[in-house]
């Protein structure tokens, strides 16, 4: 059993009320540890530690903050194998993905914001003819809350924590109760890197109790949240009367739009990856595939052939392409959409069944599934499934596909495959999404703004946008 504790004021501690929840392993369905189900009192203790640390941390030089963040990054890299194994076991993702993407990216987040804070400038404006100059102070907010989901556990946790502490805030953070392990291990690394106690505090527990207590805390002035759209709406309602600053990164239902003039082989290979990476449990995965009619039949058979060749297996096997889904309830929710698709006259072109992996019969495995849909308006094409299921359907014109792409409540990302420059610009301008990829997918430059429109969120993370979120702008006007 691997039991974990909260990390408060630089120390590992048990929850005050001695209340615990089970943590299970998606690969075999077994409970392998317990995590604190932290109460309001635990959140308050974490808040006090953060508040106490704030005066000194907010006055710590940028060089020193930068040095500590970069040290955290280096220690994560040095512990890559250990963190990757923990992430894979906790989440069900293939170890190869955790090693190549999740943990390196978490390390990059700390390094990036360690450097970015030394480059973060504010504006000044001279009021010509009025003998005055204005300049903007960028001041840390104080104690901020960071709440993250289970799909990319350390990757998204660090994406919030790194800019929050780089800009001088102190943090009360809660990882998903479904995948708490790497956030737990991070505390050790922060101590070793010399992060002063209280700057980062990590409380574990359920969203409805621990998470809710963070959002309800009157003196936690900003909440950076990544998770489901419904949870985001709930958090916005709770936070609104307290006028908290909010960053909400929410769900998606992203289109892959494929024109006949694209580089076919590159498109095909990338579309398999963008559909099924991390078992389709990435908010940026393409889940609706629109293919120009002239290449539709060719694409359909090539795509299905490649998807059938993906290896579903135990996450610790280096050859596994598709690991386990994160939890039993999630598997059930995802599988319901296969029945819904059938009821809506969708055709299952491949997949659709639970997979039994020998020796791990109770794991949460599902075949990667491709569904041909008769209309873009069916539920499988409109609702976020967040699993290894994609739809495909043909289109005839640019206007038609643009209308279908935009006809969902979400607007996170869109991927476009074409070599036509004018079309690229027309479509990029009109797609309702925070991120448009053209002839690639999930190529991330950490300096760029990241976020969604419509029900996919409010605000932007990434680069200086994140540092702006975690600071208050104060204009000072001096008459001389
Ligand atoms: P979720 O909304 O259930 O939970 C996310 C986090 O919020 C967890 O830590 C949870 O404990 C906490 N939470 C739940 N209820 C809360 C409450 N009342 N108050 C405060 N915190 C609460 O989401 P999930 O199932 O963990 O993650 C999957 C969702 O996340 C998907 O919808 C996916 O699209 C979305 N997501 C979005 C992005 C993005 O960048 N836009 C990235 C990854 C995942």
Coordinates of C-alpha atoms and ligand atoms in Angstrom, one line a residue:
X1 CA 0.0 0.0 0.0
X2 CA 1.3 3.5 -0.8
X3 CA -0.4 5.9 1.5
X4 CA 0.2 9.6 1.0
X5 CA -0.1 12.8 3.0
X6 CA -0.8 16.4 2.6
X7 CA 2.2 18.7 2.1
X8 CA 1.8 21.8 4.3
X9 CA 4.4 24.3 5.4
X10 CA 7.2 22.1 3.9
X11 CA 6.1 19.0 5.8
X12 CA 4.1 15.9 5.1
X13 CA 1.1 15.7 7.5
X14 CA -2.0 13.6 8.0
X15 CA -5.4 15.1 7.5
X16 CA -6.7 16.7 10.7
X17 CA -9.9 14.6 10.8
X18 CA -8.1 11.4 9.9
X19 CA -10.4 11.0 7.0
X20 CA -9.1 8.9 4.0
X21 CA -10.2 7.8 0.6
X22 CA -8.9 4.8 -1.5
X23 CA -6.6 5.2 -4.5
X24 CA -6.9 2.5 -7.1
X25 CA -4.7 1.4 -10.0
X26 CA -6.5 1.6 -13.4
X27 CA -4.4 -1.2 -14.9
X28 CA -5.7 -3.9 -12.5
X29 CA -8.5 -2.2 -10.6
X30 CA -6.9 -2.8 -7.2
X31 CA -6.8 -0.3 -4.4
X32 CA -3.1 0.4 -3.7
X33 CA -3.1 3.2 -1.3
X34 CA -5.1 5.8 0.6
X35 CA -5.1 9.6 0.3
X36 CA -6.3 12.3 2.7
X37 CA -9.8 13.5 2.2
X38 CA -8.9 16.9 3.5
X39 CA -11.4 19.1 5.3
X40 CA -12.0 22.8 5.6
X41 CA -9.5 22.8 8.6
X42 CA -6.8 21.3 6.4
X43 CA -7.3 23.9 3.8
X44 CA -7.3 26.6 6.5
X45 CA -3.9 25.2 7.8
X46 CA -2.5 25.3 4.3
X47 CA -3.9 28.8 3.8
X48 CA -2.2 30.0 7.0
X49 CA 1.1 28.5 5.9
X50 CA 0.8 30.2 2.6
X51 CA -0.2 33.6 4.1
X52 CA 2.7 33.4 6.5
X53 CA 5.2 32.7 3.7
X54 CA 3.9 35.4 1.4
X55 CA 5.6 38.6 2.7
X56 CA 9.0 37.0 2.4
X57 CA 8.4 35.1 -0.8
X58 CA 6.9 38.1 -2.6
X59 CA 10.1 40.1 -1.8
X60 CA 12.4 37.3 -2.8
X61 CA 14.6 38.5 -5.8
X62 CA 13.7 37.2 -9.2
X63 CA 17.1 35.6 -9.5
X64 CA 16.5 33.6 -6.4
X65 CA 12.9 32.5 -7.4
X66 CA 14.2 31.6 -10.8
X67 CA 17.1 29.6 -9.4
X68 CA 14.7 27.6 -7.2
X69 CA 12.2 26.9 -10.0
X70 CA 15.0 25.8 -12.3
X71 CA 16.4 23.5 -9.6
X72 CA 12.9 21.9 -9.2
X73 CA 13.0 21.3 -13.0
X74 CA 16.4 19.7 -12.8
X75 CA 15.4 17.4 -9.9
X76 CA 12.3 16.3 -11.8
X77 CA 14.5 15.4 -14.7
X78 CA 16.9 13.5 -12.4
X79 CA 13.9 11.6 -11.1
X80 CA 12.2 11.0 -14.4
X81 CA 11.9 7.2 -14.1
X82 CA 10.4 7.3 -10.6
X83 CA 7.9 10.0 -11.5
X84 CA 6.9 8.4 -14.8
X85 CA 6.3 5.1 -13.1
X86 CA 4.1 6.7 -10.4
X87 CA 2.2 8.7 -13.1
X88 CA 1.6 5.6 -15.2
X89 CA 0.5 3.5 -12.3
X90 CA -1.9 6.1 -10.9
X91 CA -3.4 7.2 -14.2
X92 CA -3.2 4.1 -16.5
X93 CA -1.3 6.0 -19.2
X94 CA 1.5 4.1 -21.1
X95 CA 4.8 4.5 -19.3
X96 CA 6.4 5.5 -22.7
X97 CA 4.0 8.6 -22.7
X98 CA 4.7 9.5 -19.1
X99 CA 8.5 9.3 -19.8
X100 CA 8.5 11.1 -23.1
X101 CA 5.8 13.7 -22.5
X102 CA 4.2 14.1 -19.0
X103 CA 7.2 14.3 -16.7
X104 CA 9.6 16.2 -19.1
X105 CA 6.8 18.7 -19.7
X106 CA 6.3 19.2 -16.0
X107 CA 10.0 19.8 -15.7
X108 CA 9.8 22.3 -18.6
X109 CA 7.0 24.2 -16.9
X110 CA 9.2 24.9 -13.9
X111 CA 12.2 25.8 -16.1
X112 CA 10.1 27.9 -18.5
X113 CA 8.5 30.1 -15.7
X114 CA 11.8 30.2 -13.8
X115 CA 13.2 32.0 -16.9
X116 CA 10.0 33.8 -17.9
X117 CA 9.8 35.7 -14.6
X118 CA 13.1 37.3 -15.2
X119 CA 11.8 38.7 -18.6
X120 CA 8.4 39.8 -17.4
X121 CA 8.1 43.5 -18.1
X122 CA 5.4 46.0 -17.3
X123 CA 4.4 49.0 -19.4
X124 CA 4.9 52.7 -19.0
X125 CA 3.2 55.6 -20.7
X126 CA 4.4 59.2 -20.8
X127 CA 1.5 61.6 -20.8
X128 CA 3.0 64.1 -23.3
X129 CA 2.2 67.7 -22.6
X130 CA 0.9 67.0 -19.2
X131 CA 4.2 66.5 -17.4
X132 CA 3.2 63.1 -16.1
X133 CA 4.4 59.5 -16.5
X134 CA 2.4 56.3 -15.8
X135 CA 3.9 53.0 -15.1
X136 CA 2.4 49.7 -14.2
X137 CA 3.3 47.6 -11.1
X138 CA 2.7 43.9 -11.5
X139 CA 2.1 42.7 -8.0
X140 CA 1.5 39.2 -6.8
X141 CA -2.1 38.5 -5.7
X142 CA -1.2 36.8 -2.3
X143 CA -2.5 33.3 -1.7
X144 CA -3.9 31.6 -4.8
X145 CA -5.7 28.3 -5.4
X146 CA -4.7 25.8 -8.1
X147 CA -7.0 22.9 -8.9
X148 CA -6.1 20.4 -11.6
X149 CA -7.6 17.3 -13.3
X150 CA -6.5 13.6 -13.6
X151 CA -5.7 13.3 -17.3
X152 CA -2.2 14.9 -17.3
X153 CA -1.7 15.0 -13.6
X154 CA 1.8 16.6 -13.0
X155 CA 1.9 18.3 -16.4
X156 CA -1.2 20.4 -15.6
X157 CA -0.5 20.8 -11.9
X158 CA 2.9 22.3 -12.6
X159 CA 1.5 24.4 -15.4
X160 CA -0.4 26.4 -12.7
X161 CA 1.9 26.2 -9.8
X162 CA 5.1 27.3 -11.6
X163 CA 3.8 30.7 -12.8
X164 CA 1.9 31.2 -9.5
X165 CA 5.1 30.9 -7.4
X166 CA 7.4 32.5 -10.0
X167 CA 5.3 35.7 -9.8
X168 CA 5.6 35.8 -6.0
X169 CA 2.3 34.2 -4.9
X170 CA 2.0 31.4 -2.3
X171 CA -0.2 28.5 -3.3
X172 CA -2.8 26.2 -1.9
X173 CA -3.1 23.4 -4.5
X174 CA -5.2 20.4 -5.0
X175 CA -4.5 17.7 -7.6
X176 CA -7.2 15.3 -8.7
X177 CA -8.2 12.8 -6.1
X178 CA -8.0 10.2 -8.9
X179 CA -4.3 10.8 -9.6
X180 CA -2.6 12.3 -6.5
X181 CA 0.8 10.4 -6.6
X182 CA 3.1 12.7 -8.5
X183 CA 1.8 15.8 -6.8
X184 CA 2.6 14.0 -3.5
X185 CA 6.2 13.3 -4.7
X186 CA 6.6 16.9 -5.8
X187 CA 6.7 18.1 -2.2
X188 CA 10.0 16.3 -1.6
X189 CA 11.5 17.8 -4.7
X190 CA 10.5 21.3 -3.6
X191 CA 12.1 20.9 -0.2
X192 CA 15.3 19.6 -1.9
X193 CA 15.3 22.5 -4.3
X194 CA 15.1 24.9 -1.3
X195 CA 11.6 26.3 -1.9
X196 CA 10.9 28.1 1.4
X197 CA 8.2 26.4 3.5
X198 CA 4.7 27.5 3.0
X199 CA 5.2 28.8 -0.6
X200 CA 3.5 25.7 -2.0
X201 CA 1.0 23.7 0.0
X202 CA -0.7 20.6 -1.4
X203 CA -4.0 19.3 0.0
X204 CA -5.5 16.1 -1.3
X205 CA -9.2 15.2 -1.3
X206 CA -12.5 15.2 -3.1
X207 CA -13.5 18.1 -5.3
X208 CA -16.8 18.5 -3.5
X209 CA -15.1 18.9 -0.1
X210 CA -11.4 19.9 -0.4
X211 CA -11.8 21.6 -3.7
X212 CA -14.9 23.4 -2.6
X213 CA -13.2 24.6 0.6
X214 CA -10.4 26.2 -1.5
X215 CA -12.9 28.0 -3.8
X216 CA -15.0 29.1 -0.8
X217 CA -12.1 30.4 1.2
X218 CA -12.6 34.2 1.3
X219 CA -8.9 35.1 1.4
X220 CA -7.7 32.8 -1.4
X221 CA -8.1 35.6 -4.0
X222 CA -7.6 33.8 -7.3
X223 CA -8.5 30.3 -8.6
X224 CA -6.8 28.7 -11.5
X225 CA -8.9 25.6 -12.4
X226 CA -8.6 23.0 -15.1
X227 CA -11.3 20.4 -15.3
X228 CA -14.8 19.7 -16.6
X229 CA -17.1 22.4 -17.9
X230 CA -19.8 21.7 -15.3
X231 CA -17.3 21.9 -12.5
X232 CA -16.0 25.2 -14.0
X233 CA -19.4 26.7 -14.1
X234 CA -20.0 25.7 -10.4
X235 CA -16.7 27.2 -9.4
X236 CA -17.6 30.4 -11.2
X237 CA -20.9 30.6 -9.3
X238 CA -19.3 30.1 -5.9
X239 CA -16.4 32.5 -6.6
X240 CA -18.5 35.3 -8.2
X241 CA -19.8 37.0 -5.0
X242 CA -16.3 37.2 -3.7
X243 CA -15.0 38.7 -6.9
X244 CA -12.2 36.2 -7.2
X245 CA -9.9 36.3 -10.2
X246 CA -10.7 33.1 -12.2
X247 CA -8.9 31.2 -14.9
X248 CA -11.0 28.3 -16.2
X249 CA -9.6 25.7 -18.6
X250 CA -12.5 23.4 -19.4
X251 CA -13.8 20.6 -21.7
X252 CA -13.5 20.3 -25.5
X253 CA -14.9 18.6 -28.5
X254 CA -12.2 19.4 -31.0
X255 CA -12.6 19.0 -34.8
X256 CA -10.0 17.5 -37.1
X257 CA -10.7 18.9 -40.5
X258 CA -9.0 17.1 -43.4
X259 CA -8.8 18.5 -46.9
X260 CA -7.8 16.4 -49.9
X261 CA -4.8 18.6 -50.6
X262 CA -3.0 17.8 -47.4
X263 CA 0.2 15.7 -46.9
X264 CA -1.7 12.5 -46.6
X265 CA 0.8 10.2 -44.8
X266 CA 1.7 12.9 -42.2
X267 CA -2.0 13.6 -41.7
X268 CA -2.9 10.0 -41.3
X269 CA -0.2 9.2 -38.7
X270 CA -0.9 12.4 -36.7
X271 CA -4.7 11.9 -36.8
X272 CA -4.3 8.5 -35.2
X273 CA -2.1 10.1 -32.5
X274 CA -4.3 13.1 -32.0
X275 CA -7.4 10.9 -31.6
X276 CA -6.0 8.3 -29.2
X277 CA -3.0 9.6 -27.3
X278 CA -3.5 9.0 -23.6
X279 CA -6.6 6.9 -24.4
X280 CA -8.2 10.0 -25.9
X281 CA -8.2 11.6 -22.5
X282 CA -6.5 14.9 -23.5
X283 CA -8.6 18.0 -23.7
X284 CA -6.9 18.7 -27.0
X285 CA -7.5 15.4 -28.6
X286 CA -9.5 15.6 -31.9
X287 CA -12.8 13.8 -31.4
X288 CA -14.7 14.8 -34.5
X289 CA -13.0 13.9 -37.8
X290 CA -14.4 15.7 -40.9
X291 CA -12.9 14.5 -44.2
X292 CA -13.3 16.0 -47.6
X293 CA -15.6 13.7 -49.6
X294 CA -13.1 13.0 -52.4
X295 CA -10.7 11.2 -50.1
X296 CA -13.2 10.0 -47.5
X297 CA -13.4 6.3 -48.5
X298 CA -9.6 6.0 -48.7
X299 CA -9.1 7.7 -45.4
X300 CA -11.8 5.6 -43.7
X301 CA -10.1 2.3 -44.6
X302 CA -6.5 3.5 -43.9
X303 CA -7.5 5.1 -40.6
X304 CA -9.4 2.1 -39.4
X305 CA -6.5 -0.2 -40.4
X306 CA -4.1 1.9 -38.4
X307 CA -6.4 2.2 -35.4
X308 CA -6.9 -1.6 -35.3
X309 CA -3.1 -2.0 -35.2
X310 CA -2.8 0.0 -31.9
X311 CA -1.8 -2.2 -29.1
X312 CA -4.0 -2.1 -26.0
X313 CA -2.0 -3.3 -23.0
X314 CA -0.7 -2.8 -19.5
X315 CA 0.6 0.7 -19.1
X316 CA 4.0 -0.5 -17.8
X317 CA 4.7 -2.4 -21.1
X318 CA 6.9 -0.2 -23.3
X319 CA 5.1 -1.4 -26.4
X320 CA 1.6 -0.4 -25.2
X321 CA -0.1 2.3 -27.3
X322 CA -3.4 2.4 -25.4
X323 CA -3.3 1.9 -21.7
X324 CA -6.1 1.8 -19.2
X325 CA -8.8 4.4 -18.8
X326 CA -8.5 6.3 -15.6
X327 CA -11.3 4.8 -13.5
X328 CA -14.2 2.4 -13.5
X329 CA -16.9 5.1 -13.5
X330 CA -15.1 6.9 -16.4
X331 CA -14.9 3.6 -18.4
X332 CA -18.6 3.2 -17.8
X333 CA -19.4 6.7 -18.9
X334 CA -17.2 6.4 -22.1
X335 CA -18.8 3.0 -23.0
X336 CA -22.3 4.4 -22.7
X337 CA -21.5 6.5 -25.7
X338 CA -21.0 3.4 -27.8
X339 CA -24.6 2.4 -27.1
X340 CA -25.7 6.0 -27.7
X341 CA -23.9 5.9 -31.1
X342 CA -25.7 2.7 -32.1
X343 CA -29.1 4.1 -31.1
X344 CA -28.4 7.1 -33.2
X345 CA -27.6 4.9 -36.3
X346 CA -23.8 5.4 -36.0
X347 CA -21.7 2.6 -37.5
X348 CA -18.9 1.2 -35.4
X349 CA -16.1 0.8 -37.9
X350 CA -13.7 -0.6 -35.3
X351 CA -13.4 -1.1 -31.6
X352 CA -16.4 -0.7 -29.3
X353 CA -15.5 -3.4 -26.8
X354 CA -13.9 -3.7 -23.4
X355 CA -10.5 -5.4 -23.6
X356 CA -9.3 -8.1 -21.2
X357 CA -5.5 -7.9 -20.7
X358 CA -4.2 -11.2 -19.5
X359 CA -3.2 -11.1 -15.9
X360 CA -5.0 -7.7 -15.4
X361 CA -8.6 -8.8 -16.0
X362 CA -10.1 -6.1 -13.7
X363 CA -8.3 -3.2 -15.5
X364 CA -10.2 -0.5 -17.3
X365 CA -9.3 -1.2 -20.9
X366 CA -11.3 -0.3 -24.0
X367 CA -10.6 -0.8 -27.7
X368 CA -9.9 2.4 -29.7
X369 CA -13.2 3.0 -31.4
X370 CA -14.1 4.8 -34.7
X371 CA -17.7 5.6 -35.3
X372 CA -19.1 6.8 -38.7
X373 CA -21.9 9.2 -37.9
X374 CA -24.8 10.0 -40.2
X375 CA -25.0 13.6 -39.0
X376 CA -22.9 16.0 -37.0
X377 CA -25.8 16.7 -34.7
X378 CA -25.8 13.3 -33.0
X379 CA -24.8 13.2 -29.3
X380 CA -21.5 11.4 -29.9
X381 CA -20.6 14.3 -32.1
X382 CA -21.7 17.0 -29.7
X383 CA -20.9 15.8 -26.2
X384 CA -17.4 15.5 -24.7
X385 CA -16.7 11.7 -24.3
X386 CA -13.0 12.1 -23.2
X387 CA -12.0 8.6 -24.1
X388 CA -10.7 6.5 -27.1
X389 CA -13.7 7.2 -29.3
X390 CA -13.7 9.4 -32.4
X391 CA -16.4 10.1 -35.0
X392 CA -15.8 10.4 -38.7
X393 CA -18.0 11.9 -41.5
X394 CA -17.4 13.4 -44.9
X395 CA -17.9 17.0 -46.0
X396 CA -18.2 18.7 -49.4
X397 CA -17.3 22.4 -49.0
X398 CA -15.3 24.7 -46.8
X399 CA -18.4 26.5 -45.6
X400 CA -20.2 23.3 -44.7
X401 CA -17.3 22.0 -42.6
X402 CA -16.8 25.3 -40.9
X403 CA -20.4 25.4 -39.9
X404 CA -20.2 21.9 -38.5
X405 CA -16.9 22.5 -36.7
X406 CA -18.3 25.5 -34.9
X407 CA -21.7 24.0 -34.2
X408 CA -20.8 22.6 -30.7
X409 CA -20.9 24.4 -27.3
X410 CA -17.1 23.9 -26.9
X411 CA -14.2 25.9 -28.5
X412 CA -10.9 24.6 -27.2
X413 CA -8.8 23.6 -30.2
X414 CA -9.1 22.7 -33.9
X415 CA -6.8 20.9 -36.3
X416 CA -6.7 21.7 -39.9
X417 CA -5.0 19.7 -42.7
X418 CA -4.4 21.5 -45.9
X419 CA -1.7 23.0 -48.0
X420 CA -3.8 25.9 -49.3
X421 CA -2.6 29.1 -47.6
X422 CA -5.6 31.2 -48.3
X423 CA -7.9 28.5 -46.9
X424 CA -5.6 28.2 -43.9
X425 CA -6.1 31.9 -43.2
X426 CA -9.8 31.9 -43.9
X427 CA -10.4 28.9 -41.6
X428 CA -8.1 30.0 -38.8
X429 CA -9.9 33.3 -38.7
X430 CA -13.3 31.7 -38.5
X431 CA -12.9 28.6 -36.4
X432 CA -14.3 29.1 -32.9
X433 CA -11.3 27.8 -30.9
X434 CA -8.5 29.1 -28.6
X435 CA -5.9 27.1 -30.5
X436 CA -5.7 26.2 -34.2
X437 CA -3.1 23.7 -35.4
X438 CA -2.4 23.5 -39.1
X439 CA -0.7 20.4 -40.4
X440 CA 0.4 19.4 -36.9
X441 CA -1.2 18.6 -33.5
X442 CA -0.2 19.5 -30.0
X443 CA 3.0 21.2 -30.9
X444 CA 3.3 23.4 -27.9
X445 CA 5.5 26.5 -27.5
X446 CA 5.2 27.5 -23.8
X447 CA 5.3 31.2 -24.7
X448 CA 2.0 31.0 -26.6
X449 CA -1.5 31.7 -25.1
X450 CA -3.4 28.6 -24.2
X451 CA -7.1 28.4 -23.5
X452 CA -10.6 28.0 -25.0
X453 CA -13.6 30.0 -26.0
X454 CA -17.3 29.3 -25.3
X455 CA -17.8 26.4 -22.8
X456 CA -14.1 25.5 -23.1
X457 CA -13.1 28.2 -20.7
X458 CA -12.3 31.8 -19.6
X459 CA -8.9 33.3 -19.6
X460 CA -5.5 32.2 -21.0
X461 CA -2.6 30.3 -19.5
X462 CA 0.9 30.1 -21.0
X463 CA 3.8 32.5 -21.3
X464 CA 3.2 36.0 -20.0
X465 CA -0.5 35.4 -20.0
X466 CA -0.1 33.2 -17.0
X467 CA 2.1 35.7 -15.2
X468 CA -0.5 38.4 -15.9
X469 CA -3.2 36.2 -14.4
X470 CA -1.2 35.6 -11.3
X471 CA -0.4 39.3 -10.8
X472 CA -2.5 42.5 -10.3
X473 CA -1.8 45.4 -12.5
X474 CA -1.6 48.7 -10.6
X475 CA -1.1 51.9 -12.6
X476 CA 1.0 54.6 -10.9
X477 CA 0.7 58.1 -12.4
X478 CA 3.4 60.6 -11.4
X479 CA 3.1 64.3 -12.2
X480 CA 6.5 66.0 -12.5
Ligands
LIG1 P1 -13.4 17.5 -12.8 O1 -14.0 18.8 -13.1 O2 -14.2 16.4 -12.3 O3 -12.2 17.7 -11.7 C1 -11.1 18.6 -11.9 C2 -10.6 19.0 -10.5 O4 -11.6 19.8 -9.9 C3 -10.3 17.9 -9.6 O5 -9.2 18.2 -8.8 C4 -11.6 17.8 -8.7 O6 -11.4 17.2 -7.5 C5 -11.9 19.3 -8.6 N1 -13.3 19.6 -8.2 C6 -14.4 18.9 -8.5 N2 -15.5 19.5 -7.9 C7 -15.0 20.7 -7.4 C8 -15.6 21.7 -6.7 N3 -17.0 21.7 -6.4 N4 -14.9 22.7 -6.2 C9 -13.6 22.7 -6.4 N5 -12.9 21.8 -7.1 C10 -13.6 20.7 -7.6 O7 -12.6 17.1 -14.1 P2 -11.8 15.8 -14.4 O8 -12.8 14.7 -14.6 O9 -10.7 15.6 -13.3 O10 -11.0 16.1 -15.7 C11 -11.5 15.9 -17.0 C12 -12.0 17.2 -17.6 O11 -11.0 18.2 -17.6 C13 -12.5 17.1 -19.0 O12 -13.7 17.8 -19.2 C14 -11.4 17.8 -19.8 O13 -11.7 18.3 -21.0 C15 -11.0 18.8 -18.8 N6 -9.6 19.3 -19.1 C16 -9.4 20.5 -19.7 C17 -8.2 21.0 -20.0 C18 -7.9 22.3 -20.6 O14 -6.8 22.8 -20.6 N7 -9.0 23.0 -21.1 C19 -7.1 20.2 -19.8 C20 -7.3 18.9 -19.2 C21 -8.6 18.5 -18.9

